[in-house]
Amino acid sequence: MSQHPTALFTPTSLERALDQNEAIQETVEQSAAELCVINAVLQQEVPEHVKTGDVAQALQKTDELESRIQTSAENLEQVNQALKEEIQVRADLERQLAATQAELDQVQNSAQNNAQAGAQGRSSSC
């Protein structure tokens, strides 16, 4: 599972998508590794005189399938990296927004206190 940047973690849709993609990526990588082993065994164990016709085609297809699965795993890794970066950007923006909101609240409270103090000062001078 991914390491999420927020301390009090409430998963967003992006974070859930990343977790799902990482699980899928792991499955795809395991499948590619298993298929690689199967291909190696078949290439070594099937006699050359048998590697004709349908058998030759099947061996070629498993090689192609292995390549496609490996490419898919690499593509998933790139997608996961993009999701991680987007999650980090959003977490940074949320922290900035929270800090800005806190500053705004402080300024508003200060302005309200100043307005009340000014109103009290004007009413006591009458």
mmCIF file of C-alpha atoms in Angstrom:
data_model
loop_
_atom_site.group_PDB
_atom_site.id
_atom_site.type_symbol
_atom_site.label_atom_id
_atom_site.label_comp_id
_atom_site.label_asym_id
_atom_site.label_seq_id
_atom_site.Cartn_x
_atom_site.Cartn_y
_atom_site.Cartn_z
ATOM 1 C CA MET A 1 0.000 0.000 0.000
ATOM 2 C CA SER A 2 1.081 3.557 -0.567
ATOM 3 C CA GLN A 3 2.293 5.964 2.063
ATOM 4 C CA HIS A 4 -0.166 8.843 2.219
ATOM 5 C CA PRO A 5 1.089 12.338 3.017
ATOM 6 C CA THR A 6 -1.653 13.345 5.450
ATOM 7 C CA ALA A 7 -1.243 12.597 9.141
ATOM 8 C CA LEU A 8 -4.965 12.230 9.866
ATOM 9 C CA PHE A 9 -5.735 10.059 6.882
ATOM 10 C CA THR A 10 -9.128 10.142 5.276
ATOM 11 C CA PRO A 11 -8.755 8.438 1.902
ATOM 12 C CA THR A 12 -9.743 10.488 -1.111
ATOM 13 C CA SER A 13 -10.915 8.972 -4.352
ATOM 14 C CA LEU A 14 -7.395 9.441 -5.749
ATOM 15 C CA GLU A 15 -5.843 7.654 -2.795
ATOM 16 C CA ARG A 16 -8.302 4.773 -3.101
ATOM 17 C CA ALA A 17 -7.579 4.585 -6.845
ATOM 18 C CA LEU A 18 -3.858 4.521 -6.110
ATOM 19 C CA ASP A 19 -4.274 1.690 -3.601
ATOM 20 C CA GLN A 20 -6.324 -0.298 -6.119
ATOM 21 C CA ASN A 21 -3.805 0.355 -8.895
ATOM 22 C CA GLU A 22 -0.913 -0.714 -6.689
ATOM 23 C CA ALA A 23 -2.689 -3.992 -5.899
ATOM 24 C CA ILE A 24 -3.413 -4.543 -9.588
ATOM 25 C CA GLN A 25 0.176 -3.678 -10.486
ATOM 26 C CA GLU A 26 1.454 -6.266 -8.021
ATOM 27 C CA THR A 27 -0.841 -8.929 -9.507
ATOM 28 C CA VAL A 28 0.207 -8.047 -13.050
ATOM 29 C CA GLU A 29 3.901 -8.141 -12.114
ATOM 30 C CA GLN A 30 3.471 -11.543 -10.439
ATOM 31 C CA SER A 31 1.618 -12.839 -13.502
ATOM 32 C CA ALA A 32 4.387 -11.586 -15.792
ATOM 33 C CA ALA A 33 7.025 -13.287 -13.641
ATOM 34 C CA GLU A 34 5.090 -16.573 -13.628
ATOM 35 C CA LEU A 35 4.587 -16.423 -17.383
ATOM 36 C CA CYS A 36 8.296 -15.728 -17.847
ATOM 37 C CA VAL A 37 9.138 -18.910 -15.915
ATOM 38 C CA ILE A 38 6.593 -20.918 -17.902
ATOM 39 C CA ASN A 39 8.017 -19.599 -21.175
ATOM 40 C CA ALA A 40 11.570 -20.419 -20.141
ATOM 41 C CA VAL A 41 10.587 -23.976 -19.200
ATOM 42 C CA LEU A 42 8.648 -24.486 -22.427
ATOM 43 C CA GLN A 43 11.477 -23.104 -24.556
ATOM 44 C CA GLN A 44 13.977 -25.425 -22.864
ATOM 45 C CA GLU A 45 11.868 -28.549 -22.471
ATOM 46 C CA VAL A 46 9.921 -28.717 -25.715
ATOM 47 C CA PRO A 47 12.091 -30.447 -28.328
ATOM 48 C CA GLU A 48 12.891 -28.393 -31.422
ATOM 49 C CA HIS A 49 11.208 -30.888 -33.750
ATOM 50 C CA VAL A 50 7.934 -30.353 -31.814
ATOM 51 C CA LYS A 51 8.150 -26.544 -32.028
ATOM 52 C CA THR A 52 6.215 -26.415 -35.273
ATOM 53 C CA GLY A 53 2.686 -25.522 -36.278
ATOM 54 C CA ASP A 54 0.321 -24.941 -33.365
ATOM 55 C CA VAL A 55 3.024 -25.499 -30.741
ATOM 56 C CA ALA A 56 5.294 -22.916 -32.358
ATOM 57 C CA GLN A 57 2.378 -20.499 -32.577
ATOM 58 C CA ALA A 58 1.472 -21.084 -28.933
ATOM 59 C CA LEU A 59 5.062 -20.445 -27.850
ATOM 60 C CA GLN A 60 5.141 -17.237 -29.880
ATOM 61 C CA LYS A 61 1.823 -16.110 -28.395
ATOM 62 C CA THR A 62 3.054 -16.714 -24.845
ATOM 63 C CA ASP A 63 6.146 -14.615 -25.614
ATOM 64 C CA GLU A 64 3.907 -11.826 -26.935
ATOM 65 C CA LEU A 65 1.589 -12.137 -23.946
ATOM 66 C CA GLU A 66 4.516 -11.936 -21.539
ATOM 67 C CA SER A 67 5.699 -8.764 -23.260
ATOM 68 C CA ARG A 68 2.220 -7.173 -23.138
ATOM 69 C CA ILE A 69 1.801 -8.031 -19.467
ATOM 70 C CA GLN A 70 5.210 -6.561 -18.635
ATOM 71 C CA THR A 71 4.367 -3.392 -20.601
ATOM 72 C CA SER A 72 1.064 -3.145 -18.720
ATOM 73 C CA ALA A 73 2.896 -3.426 -15.395
ATOM 74 C CA GLU A 74 5.266 -0.639 -16.446
ATOM 75 C CA ASN A 75 2.332 1.529 -17.555
ATOM 76 C CA LEU A 76 0.599 0.945 -14.222
ATOM 77 C CA GLU A 77 3.764 2.003 -12.439
ATOM 78 C CA GLN A 78 3.757 5.282 -14.390
ATOM 79 C CA VAL A 79 0.076 5.866 -13.620
ATOM 80 C CA ASN A 80 0.705 5.143 -9.936
ATOM 81 C CA GLN A 81 3.584 7.628 -9.876
ATOM 82 C CA ALA A 82 1.349 10.297 -11.447
ATOM 83 C CA LEU A 83 -1.354 9.562 -8.848
ATOM 84 C CA LYS A 84 1.192 9.834 -6.015
ATOM 85 C CA GLU A 85 2.366 13.189 -7.339
ATOM 86 C CA GLU A 86 -1.199 14.483 -7.672
ATOM 87 C CA ILE A 87 -2.039 13.308 -4.147
ATOM 88 C CA GLN A 88 1.036 15.143 -2.821
ATOM 89 C CA VAL A 89 0.108 18.333 -4.713
ATOM 90 C CA ARG A 90 -3.418 18.174 -3.337
ATOM 91 C CA ALA A 91 -2.179 17.554 0.206
ATOM 92 C CA ASP A 92 0.140 20.563 -0.095
ATOM 93 C CA LEU A 93 -2.714 22.712 -1.410
ATOM 94 C CA GLU A 94 -4.992 21.553 1.408
ATOM 95 C CA ARG A 95 -2.326 22.511 3.975
ATOM 96 C CA GLN A 96 -1.923 25.920 2.326
ATOM 97 C CA LEU A 97 -5.680 26.402 2.255
ATOM 98 C CA ALA A 98 -5.978 25.488 5.941
ATOM 99 C CA ALA A 99 -3.183 27.928 6.840
ATOM 100 C CA THR A 100 -4.793 30.677 4.756
ATOM 101 C CA GLN A 101 -8.176 29.979 6.344
ATOM 102 C CA ALA A 102 -6.619 30.169 9.813
ATOM 103 C CA GLU A 103 -4.985 33.503 8.930
ATOM 104 C CA LEU A 104 -8.286 34.821 7.556
ATOM 105 C CA ASP A 105 -10.122 33.742 10.711
ATOM 106 C CA GLN A 106 -7.493 35.478 12.829
ATOM 107 C CA VAL A 107 -7.753 38.709 10.792
ATOM 108 C CA GLN A 108 -11.556 38.609 10.932
ATOM 109 C CA ASN A 109 -11.518 38.070 14.713
ATOM 110 C CA SER A 110 -9.021 40.878 15.143
ATOM 111 C CA ALA A 111 -11.107 43.213 12.971
ATOM 112 C CA GLN A 112 -14.247 42.278 14.886
ATOM 113 C CA ASN A 113 -12.513 42.908 18.227
ATOM 114 C CA ASN A 114 -11.194 46.257 16.977
ATOM 115 C CA ALA A 115 -14.658 47.245 15.757
ATOM 116 C CA GLN A 116 -16.189 46.309 19.117
ATOM 117 C CA ALA A 117 -13.496 48.198 21.010
ATOM 118 C CA GLY A 118 -14.033 51.235 18.781
ATOM 119 C CA ALA A 119 -17.790 51.093 19.314
ATOM 120 C CA GLN A 120 -17.343 50.843 23.084
ATOM 121 C CA GLY A 121 -14.923 53.759 23.034
ATOM 122 C CA ARG A 122 -17.373 55.922 21.099
ATOM 123 C CA SER A 123 -20.305 55.021 23.364
ATOM 124 C CA SER A 124 -18.375 55.778 26.555
ATOM 125 C CA SER A 125 -17.339 59.206 25.301
ATOM 126 C CA CYS A 126 -20.976 60.349 24.953
#
